[in-house]
Each structure stands twice: as structure tokens, then as C-alpha cells.
mmCIF file of C-alpha atoms and ligand atoms in Angstrom:
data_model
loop_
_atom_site.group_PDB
_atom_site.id
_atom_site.type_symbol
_atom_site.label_atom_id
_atom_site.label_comp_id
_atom_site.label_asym_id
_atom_site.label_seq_id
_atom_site.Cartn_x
_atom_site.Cartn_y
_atom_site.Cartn_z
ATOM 1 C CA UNK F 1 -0.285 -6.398 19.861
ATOM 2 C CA UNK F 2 -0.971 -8.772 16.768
ATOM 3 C CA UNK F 3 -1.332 -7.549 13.134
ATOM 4 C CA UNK F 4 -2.996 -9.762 10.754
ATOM 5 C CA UNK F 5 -1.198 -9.545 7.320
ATOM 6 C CA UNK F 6 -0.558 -11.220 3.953
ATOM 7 C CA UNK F 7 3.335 -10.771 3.078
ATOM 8 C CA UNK F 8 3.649 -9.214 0.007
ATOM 9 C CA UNK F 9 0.182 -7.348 0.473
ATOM 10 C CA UNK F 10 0.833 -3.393 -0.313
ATOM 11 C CA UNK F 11 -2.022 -2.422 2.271
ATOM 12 C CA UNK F 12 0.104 -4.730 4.516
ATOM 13 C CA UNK F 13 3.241 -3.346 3.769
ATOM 14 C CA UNK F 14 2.763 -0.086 4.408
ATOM 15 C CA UNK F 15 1.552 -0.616 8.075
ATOM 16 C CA UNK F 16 4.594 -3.057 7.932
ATOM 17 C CA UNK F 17 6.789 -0.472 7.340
ATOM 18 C CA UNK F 18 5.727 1.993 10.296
ATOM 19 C CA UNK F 19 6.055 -0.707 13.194
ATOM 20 C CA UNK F 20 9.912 -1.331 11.578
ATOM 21 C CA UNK F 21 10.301 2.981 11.420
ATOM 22 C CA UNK F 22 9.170 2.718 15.630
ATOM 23 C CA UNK F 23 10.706 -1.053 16.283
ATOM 24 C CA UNK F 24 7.549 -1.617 18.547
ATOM 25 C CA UNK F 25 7.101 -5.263 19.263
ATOM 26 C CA UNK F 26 4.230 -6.550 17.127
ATOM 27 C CA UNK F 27 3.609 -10.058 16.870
ATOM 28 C CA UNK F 28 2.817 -10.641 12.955
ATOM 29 C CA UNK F 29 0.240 -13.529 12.542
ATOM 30 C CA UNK F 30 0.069 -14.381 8.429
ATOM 31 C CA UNK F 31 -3.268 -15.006 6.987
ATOM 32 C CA UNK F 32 -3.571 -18.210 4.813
ATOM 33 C CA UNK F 33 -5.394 -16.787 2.061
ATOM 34 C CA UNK F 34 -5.251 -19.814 -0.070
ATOM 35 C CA UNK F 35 -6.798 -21.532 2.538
ATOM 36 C CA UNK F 36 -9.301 -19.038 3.121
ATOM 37 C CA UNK F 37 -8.720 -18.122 6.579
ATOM 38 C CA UNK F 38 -9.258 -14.479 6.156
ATOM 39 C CA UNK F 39 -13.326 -15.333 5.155
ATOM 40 C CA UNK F 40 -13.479 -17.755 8.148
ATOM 41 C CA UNK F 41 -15.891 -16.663 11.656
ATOM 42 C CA UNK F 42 -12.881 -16.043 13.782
ATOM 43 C CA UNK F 43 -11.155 -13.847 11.441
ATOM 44 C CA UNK F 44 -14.190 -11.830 10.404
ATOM 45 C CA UNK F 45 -14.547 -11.333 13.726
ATOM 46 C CA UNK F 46 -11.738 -9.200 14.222
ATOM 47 C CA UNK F 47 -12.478 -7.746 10.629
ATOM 48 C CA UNK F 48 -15.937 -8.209 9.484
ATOM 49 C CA UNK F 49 -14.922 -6.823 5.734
ATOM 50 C CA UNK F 50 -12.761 -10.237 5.531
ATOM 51 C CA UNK F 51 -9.147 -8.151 4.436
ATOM 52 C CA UNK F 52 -5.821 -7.659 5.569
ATOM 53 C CA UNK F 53 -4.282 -5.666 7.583
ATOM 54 C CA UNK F 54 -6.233 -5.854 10.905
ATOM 55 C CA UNK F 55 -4.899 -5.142 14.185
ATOM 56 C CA UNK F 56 -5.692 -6.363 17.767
ATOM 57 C CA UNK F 57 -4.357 -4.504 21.044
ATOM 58 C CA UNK F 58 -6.238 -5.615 24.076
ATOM 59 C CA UNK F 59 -9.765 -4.920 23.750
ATOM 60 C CA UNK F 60 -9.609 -2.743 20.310
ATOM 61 C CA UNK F 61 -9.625 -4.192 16.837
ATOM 62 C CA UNK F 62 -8.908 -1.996 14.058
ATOM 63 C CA UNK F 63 -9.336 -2.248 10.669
ATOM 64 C CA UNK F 64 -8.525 -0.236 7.596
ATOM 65 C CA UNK F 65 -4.737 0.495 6.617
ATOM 66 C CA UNK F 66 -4.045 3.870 6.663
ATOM 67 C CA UNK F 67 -5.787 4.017 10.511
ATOM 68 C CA UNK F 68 -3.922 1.404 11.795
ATOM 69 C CA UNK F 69 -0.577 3.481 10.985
ATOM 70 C CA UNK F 70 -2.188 6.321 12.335
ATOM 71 C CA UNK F 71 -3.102 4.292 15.671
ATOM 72 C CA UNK F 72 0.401 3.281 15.655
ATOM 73 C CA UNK F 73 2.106 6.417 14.866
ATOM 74 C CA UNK F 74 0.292 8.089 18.371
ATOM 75 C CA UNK F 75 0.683 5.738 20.155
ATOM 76 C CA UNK F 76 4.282 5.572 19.922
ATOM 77 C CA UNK F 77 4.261 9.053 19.993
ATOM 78 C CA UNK F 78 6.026 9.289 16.504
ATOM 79 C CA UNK F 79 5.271 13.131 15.894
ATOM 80 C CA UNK F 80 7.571 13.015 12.889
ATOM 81 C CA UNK F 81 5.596 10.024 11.193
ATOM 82 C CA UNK F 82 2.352 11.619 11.793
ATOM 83 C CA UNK F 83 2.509 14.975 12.752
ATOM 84 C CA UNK F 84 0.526 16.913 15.879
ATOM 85 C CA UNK F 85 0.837 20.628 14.254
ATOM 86 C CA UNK F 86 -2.748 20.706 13.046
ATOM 87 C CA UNK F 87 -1.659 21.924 9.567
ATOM 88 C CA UNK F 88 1.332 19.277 8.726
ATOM 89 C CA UNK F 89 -1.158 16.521 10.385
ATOM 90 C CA UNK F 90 -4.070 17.655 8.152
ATOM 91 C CA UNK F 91 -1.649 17.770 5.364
ATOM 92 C CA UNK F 92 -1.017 13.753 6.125
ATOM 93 C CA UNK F 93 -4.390 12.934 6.252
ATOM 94 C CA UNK F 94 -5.288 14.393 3.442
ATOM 95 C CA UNK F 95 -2.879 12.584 1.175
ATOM 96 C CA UNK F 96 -3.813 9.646 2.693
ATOM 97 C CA UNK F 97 -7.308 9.851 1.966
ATOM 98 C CA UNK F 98 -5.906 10.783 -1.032
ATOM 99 C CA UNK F 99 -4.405 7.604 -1.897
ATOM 100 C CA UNK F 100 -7.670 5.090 -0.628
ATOM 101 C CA UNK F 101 -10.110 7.273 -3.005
ATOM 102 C CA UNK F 102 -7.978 7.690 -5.672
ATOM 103 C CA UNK F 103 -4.277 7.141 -6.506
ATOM 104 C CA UNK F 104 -4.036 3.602 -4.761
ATOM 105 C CA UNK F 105 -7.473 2.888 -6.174
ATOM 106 C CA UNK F 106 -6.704 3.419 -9.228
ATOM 107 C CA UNK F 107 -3.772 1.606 -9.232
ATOM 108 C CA UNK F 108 -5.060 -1.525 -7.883
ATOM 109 C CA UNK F 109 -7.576 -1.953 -10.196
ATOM 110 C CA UNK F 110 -4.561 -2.175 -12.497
ATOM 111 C CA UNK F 111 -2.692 -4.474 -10.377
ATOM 112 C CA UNK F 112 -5.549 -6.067 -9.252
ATOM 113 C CA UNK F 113 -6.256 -7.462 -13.146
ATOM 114 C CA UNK F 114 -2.797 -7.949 -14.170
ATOM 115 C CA UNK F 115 -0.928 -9.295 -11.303
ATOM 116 C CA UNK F 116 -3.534 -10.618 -8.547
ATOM 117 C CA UNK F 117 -6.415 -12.271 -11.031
ATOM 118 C CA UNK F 118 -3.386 -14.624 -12.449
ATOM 119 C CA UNK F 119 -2.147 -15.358 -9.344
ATOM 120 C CA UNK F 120 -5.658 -16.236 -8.376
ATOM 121 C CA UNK F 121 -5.664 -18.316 -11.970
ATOM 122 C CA UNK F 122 -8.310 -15.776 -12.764
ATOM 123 C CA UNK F 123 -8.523 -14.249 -16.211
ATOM 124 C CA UNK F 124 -7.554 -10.721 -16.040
ATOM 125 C CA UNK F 125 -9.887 -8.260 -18.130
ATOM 126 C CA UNK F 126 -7.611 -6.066 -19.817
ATOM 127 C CA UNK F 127 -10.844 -3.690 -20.407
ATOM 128 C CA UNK F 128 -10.946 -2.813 -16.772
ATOM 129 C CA UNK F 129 -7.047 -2.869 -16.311
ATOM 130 C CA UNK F 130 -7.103 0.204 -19.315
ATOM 131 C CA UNK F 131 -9.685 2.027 -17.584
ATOM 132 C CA UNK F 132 -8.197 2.312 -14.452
ATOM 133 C CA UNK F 133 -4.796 2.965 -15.909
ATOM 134 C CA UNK F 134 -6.197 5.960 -17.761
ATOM 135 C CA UNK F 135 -7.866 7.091 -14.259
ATOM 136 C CA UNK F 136 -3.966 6.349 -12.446
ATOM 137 C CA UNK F 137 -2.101 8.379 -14.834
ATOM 138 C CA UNK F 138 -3.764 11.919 -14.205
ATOM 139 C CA UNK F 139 -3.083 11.160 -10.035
ATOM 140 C CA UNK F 140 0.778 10.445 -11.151
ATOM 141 C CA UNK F 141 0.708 13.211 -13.023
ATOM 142 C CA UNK F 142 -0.428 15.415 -9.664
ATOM 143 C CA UNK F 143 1.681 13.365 -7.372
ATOM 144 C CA UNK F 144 4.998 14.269 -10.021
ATOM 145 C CA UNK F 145 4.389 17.479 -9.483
ATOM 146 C CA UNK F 146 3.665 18.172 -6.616
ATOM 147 C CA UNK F 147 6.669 16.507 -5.653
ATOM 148 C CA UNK F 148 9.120 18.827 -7.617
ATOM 149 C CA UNK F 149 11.242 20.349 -4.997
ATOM 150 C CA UNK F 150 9.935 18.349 -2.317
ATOM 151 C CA UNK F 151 12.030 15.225 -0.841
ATOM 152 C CA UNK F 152 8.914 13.834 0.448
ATOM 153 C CA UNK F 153 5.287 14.118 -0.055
ATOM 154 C CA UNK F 154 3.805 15.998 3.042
ATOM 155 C CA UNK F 155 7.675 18.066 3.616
ATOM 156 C CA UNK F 156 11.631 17.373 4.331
ATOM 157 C CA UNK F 157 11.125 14.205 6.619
ATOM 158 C CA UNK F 158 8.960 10.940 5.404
ATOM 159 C CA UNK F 159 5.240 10.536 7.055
ATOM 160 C CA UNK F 160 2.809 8.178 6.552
ATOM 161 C CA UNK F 161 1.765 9.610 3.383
ATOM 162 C CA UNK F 162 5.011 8.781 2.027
ATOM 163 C CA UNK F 163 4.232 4.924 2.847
ATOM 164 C CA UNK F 164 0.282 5.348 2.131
ATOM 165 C CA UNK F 165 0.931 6.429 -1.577
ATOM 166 C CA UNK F 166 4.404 4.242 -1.987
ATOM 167 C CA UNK F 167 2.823 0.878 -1.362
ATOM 168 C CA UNK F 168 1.692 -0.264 -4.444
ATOM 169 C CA UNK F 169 4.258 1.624 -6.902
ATOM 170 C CA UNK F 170 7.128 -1.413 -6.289
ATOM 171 C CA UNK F 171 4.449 -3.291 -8.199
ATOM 172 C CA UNK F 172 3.864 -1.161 -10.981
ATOM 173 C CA UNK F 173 6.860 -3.090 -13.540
ATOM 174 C CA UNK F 174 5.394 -5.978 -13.335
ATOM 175 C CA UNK F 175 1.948 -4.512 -14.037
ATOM 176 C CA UNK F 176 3.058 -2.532 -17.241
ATOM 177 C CA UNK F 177 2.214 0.452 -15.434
ATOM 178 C CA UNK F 178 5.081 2.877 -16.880
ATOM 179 C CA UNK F 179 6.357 5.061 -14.712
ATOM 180 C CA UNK F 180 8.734 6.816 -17.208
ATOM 181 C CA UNK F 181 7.294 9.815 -17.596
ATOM 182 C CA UNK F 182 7.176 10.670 -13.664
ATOM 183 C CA UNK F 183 10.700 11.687 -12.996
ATOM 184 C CA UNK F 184 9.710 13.248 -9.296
ATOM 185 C CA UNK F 185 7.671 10.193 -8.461
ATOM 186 C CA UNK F 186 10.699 8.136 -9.606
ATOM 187 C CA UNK F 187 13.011 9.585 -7.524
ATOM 188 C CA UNK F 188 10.989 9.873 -4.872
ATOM 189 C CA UNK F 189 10.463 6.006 -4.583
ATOM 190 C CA UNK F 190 14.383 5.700 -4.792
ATOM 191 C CA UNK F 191 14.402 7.643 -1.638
ATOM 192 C CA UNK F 192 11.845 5.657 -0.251
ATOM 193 C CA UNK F 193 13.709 2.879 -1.116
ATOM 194 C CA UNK F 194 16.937 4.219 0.647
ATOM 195 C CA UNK F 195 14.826 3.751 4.296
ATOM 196 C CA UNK F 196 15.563 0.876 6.505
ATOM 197 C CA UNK F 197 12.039 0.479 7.294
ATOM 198 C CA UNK F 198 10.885 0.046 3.696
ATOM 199 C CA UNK F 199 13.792 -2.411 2.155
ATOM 200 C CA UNK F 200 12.774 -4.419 5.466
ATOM 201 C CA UNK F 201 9.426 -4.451 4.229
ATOM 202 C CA UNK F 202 9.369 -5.271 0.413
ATOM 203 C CA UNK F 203 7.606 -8.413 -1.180
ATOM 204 C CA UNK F 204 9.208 -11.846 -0.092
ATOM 205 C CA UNK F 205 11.069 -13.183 -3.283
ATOM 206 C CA UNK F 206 8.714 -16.551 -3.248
ATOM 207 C CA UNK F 207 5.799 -14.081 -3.421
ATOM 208 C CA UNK F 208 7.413 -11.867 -6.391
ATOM 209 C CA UNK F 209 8.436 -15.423 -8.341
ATOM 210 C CA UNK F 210 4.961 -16.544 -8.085
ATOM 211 C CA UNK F 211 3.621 -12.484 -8.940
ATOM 212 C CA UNK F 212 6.232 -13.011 -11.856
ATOM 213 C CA UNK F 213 5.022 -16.573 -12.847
ATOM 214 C CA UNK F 214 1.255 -15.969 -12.974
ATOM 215 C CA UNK F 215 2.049 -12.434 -14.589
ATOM 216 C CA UNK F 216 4.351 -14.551 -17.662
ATOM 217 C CA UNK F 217 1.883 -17.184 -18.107
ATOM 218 C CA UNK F 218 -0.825 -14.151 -18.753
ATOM 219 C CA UNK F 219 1.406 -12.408 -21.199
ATOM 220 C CA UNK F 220 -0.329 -11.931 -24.507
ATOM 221 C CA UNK F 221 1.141 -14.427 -26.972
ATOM 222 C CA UNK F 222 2.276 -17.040 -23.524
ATOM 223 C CA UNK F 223 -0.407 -19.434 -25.119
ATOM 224 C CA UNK F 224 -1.347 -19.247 -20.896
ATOM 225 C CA UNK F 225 -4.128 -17.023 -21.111
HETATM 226 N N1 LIG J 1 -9.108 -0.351 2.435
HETATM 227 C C1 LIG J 1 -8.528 -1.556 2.971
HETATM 228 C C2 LIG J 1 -8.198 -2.483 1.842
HETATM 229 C C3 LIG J 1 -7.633 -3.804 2.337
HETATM 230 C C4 LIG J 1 -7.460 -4.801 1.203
HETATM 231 O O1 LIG J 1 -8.083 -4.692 0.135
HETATM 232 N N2 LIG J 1 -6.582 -5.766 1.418
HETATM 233 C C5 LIG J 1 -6.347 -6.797 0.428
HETATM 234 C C6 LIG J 1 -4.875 -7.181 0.447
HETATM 235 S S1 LIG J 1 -3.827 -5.829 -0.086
HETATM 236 C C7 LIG J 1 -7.166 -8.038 0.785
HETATM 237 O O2 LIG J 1 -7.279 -8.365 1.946
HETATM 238 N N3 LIG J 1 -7.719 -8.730 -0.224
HETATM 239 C C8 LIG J 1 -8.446 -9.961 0.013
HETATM 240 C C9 LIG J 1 -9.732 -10.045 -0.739
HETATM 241 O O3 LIG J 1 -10.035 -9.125 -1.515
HETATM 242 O O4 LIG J 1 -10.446 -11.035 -0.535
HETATM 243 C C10 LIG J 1 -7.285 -1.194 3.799
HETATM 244 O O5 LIG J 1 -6.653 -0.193 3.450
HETATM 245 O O6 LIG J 1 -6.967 -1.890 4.769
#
């Protein structure tokens, strides 16, 4: 099996982190972005939208995040990662779908202007950043509370949802996305953060210097923008 990533992608990292929660032997092949590999015939060929994560077993090629941890997750029979109980299963999907429409995309568009456009020595528009922070902060405010009383987001034990929806948030400091007044979503990343699977997984430091470089040289007042 060979999964296509970008380290320090979130979409990557949270497929990243279910192959280290089932230690299945995946052979991780990095796409050279700068270089452009990932718009290049024999990439699109395994994923015509030209993204990361993809994943090749055998004949299949799958595409899309979220169902390449759910391929995973069955496959490996993880029943505790993705439940089979039609209810707690729905109850995964659902956040997930959740997170692609909505809290993740919100997000992004955040991160996306702030962190990724610099990197890319693009200017960021602030306009769009604000906009999509205003459309993040009513999904935090949902995710905070439904996570009152809760140790994870779908029940007792982490799922994919918990990885879906926890992707981007390590990102969110250096995006001036304040998470301060979402003490359940808070705490809920620190348990997140207290998994194997997910410390295993987090951005490589030369990818959060250069995130932290691009981001400084942005600032308002740097003279870099
Ligand atoms: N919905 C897709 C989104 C994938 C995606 O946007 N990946 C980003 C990296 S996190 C990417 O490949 N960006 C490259 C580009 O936009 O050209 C998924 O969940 O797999």
C-alpha cells in the first residue's frame, strides 16, 4: 500500500495518524510540491483533482481524506476507530462530513490566507481570512459544546472524527485563530494530543520554521508584506 502525502499537510495528517493507531505497513511516498509533482500526468493519474492524500492498494486508488481513513479503518478491521453499530458509525460519518463542509472548511480558508499564501510568497487577503473566521467561530462554538461531558467527539474512545475535526486546530496559533474561548475544544485537543498516534504525526519542525517564517514576514508592521 502507498499513500501519497505532503508532511505537515492536515488532510495528510489525519490519515497519517490512523495507519500509526493500526501500525499497518504503508509505504509513505512525499509529494514534491515545490516542484510540482502533485499537477504532473502520473500523479493526476492516481488523483485527477491534483491533492494530497491519495492512496494506492493494488488495483484501487482512492482519493479524498476522510475515505481513505475509512478504507483503512475496515480494512484493518478497527471497529473502535470506525464503528460497525449502524448508529455510532453514522454518528462518525456524520461529523466527518461535518468537518469537509464546514468546520475544516472554514478553517482553512483561514489558514489557507494566513499561513499557506506566505509560504507560497503569496499575498494573503486578510478580507477573505475575516470572513471565514467569522463562518469558523459559530462551528467552534457547536463543536465546544457539544463536547461538554464528552472525552471525545463521537463517545468515550477516539474515532476518526476525533482526527477528521483535530487536523487543522494544531495550526490555529499561528493563524491568529483564538481558541480561548473554547474550553471543551481545548481540552479536547490536549487529549488528542496525549495519543501516540497523533504526537507521531504532528508537523515536521523544518515545516513549522518555514510556516513560522513566511507567517512573521506577513505580520502587519514586518515591512514583508
Ligand atoms: N478534500 C480533500 C482536500 C485535499 C487538499 O486540499 N489537500 C491539500 C493539502 S492539505 C492540497 O493537496 N493542496 C494542494 C493544492 O491546493 O494545490 C481531502 O480531504 O483529501
Amino acid at each position: 500500500m502507498k499513500l501519497y502525502i505532503v508532511p505537515g499537510s492536515p488532510n495528510c495528517r489525519k490519515v497519517q495518524a490512523v495507519v500509526h493507531e493500526l501500525s499497518v505497513p504503508v509505504e509513505a511516498v512525499l509529494v514534491d510540491f515545490a516542484a510540482g509533482a502533485h499537477k504532473r500526468r502520473d500523479y493526476l493519474a492516481i488523483n485527477p483533482n491534483g491533492l494530497v492524500p491519495s492512496l494506492v492498494d493494488g488495483d484501487l486508488r482512492l482519493w479524498e481524506s476522510n475515505a481513505i481513513m475509512q478504507y483503512l479503518a475496515d480494512a484493518h478491521g478497527a471497529t473502535s476507530l470506525f464503528p460497525r453499530d449502524l448508529r455510532r458509525r453514522i454518528d462518525v460519518v456524520r461529523w466527518q462530513c461535518w468537518e469537509l463542509s464546514h468546520f475544516g472548511r472554514a478553517l482553512g480558508a483561514v489558514l489557507f490566507e494566513r499561513l499557506f499564501k506566505p509560504l507560497m510568497g503569496q499575498q494573503p487577503d486578510e478580507a477573505i481570512a475575516q470572513r471565514a473566521l467569522e463562518q469558523f467561530q459559530p462551528c467552534a462554538a457547536l463543536l465546544d459544546a457539544h463536547l461538554r461531558g464528552r472525552e471525545f467527539v463521537a463517545g468515550d474512545t477516539v474515532t476518526l472524527a476525533d482526527y477528521s475535526l483535530g487536523c487543522q486546530l494544531p495550526l490555529a496559533a499561528l493563524g491568529r485563530v483564538d481558541l480561548a474561548p473554547y474550553p471543551e475544544l481545548r481540552a479536547w485537543l490536549a487529549r488528542l494530543h496525549e495519543r501516540e498516534a497523533w504526537r507521531a504525526t504532528a508537523t515536521p519542525a523544518a515545516m513549522a520554521l518555514a510556516l513560522e517564517q513566511a507567517v512573521a514576514a506577513h505580520r502587519p508592521g514586518s515591512g514583508g508584506a
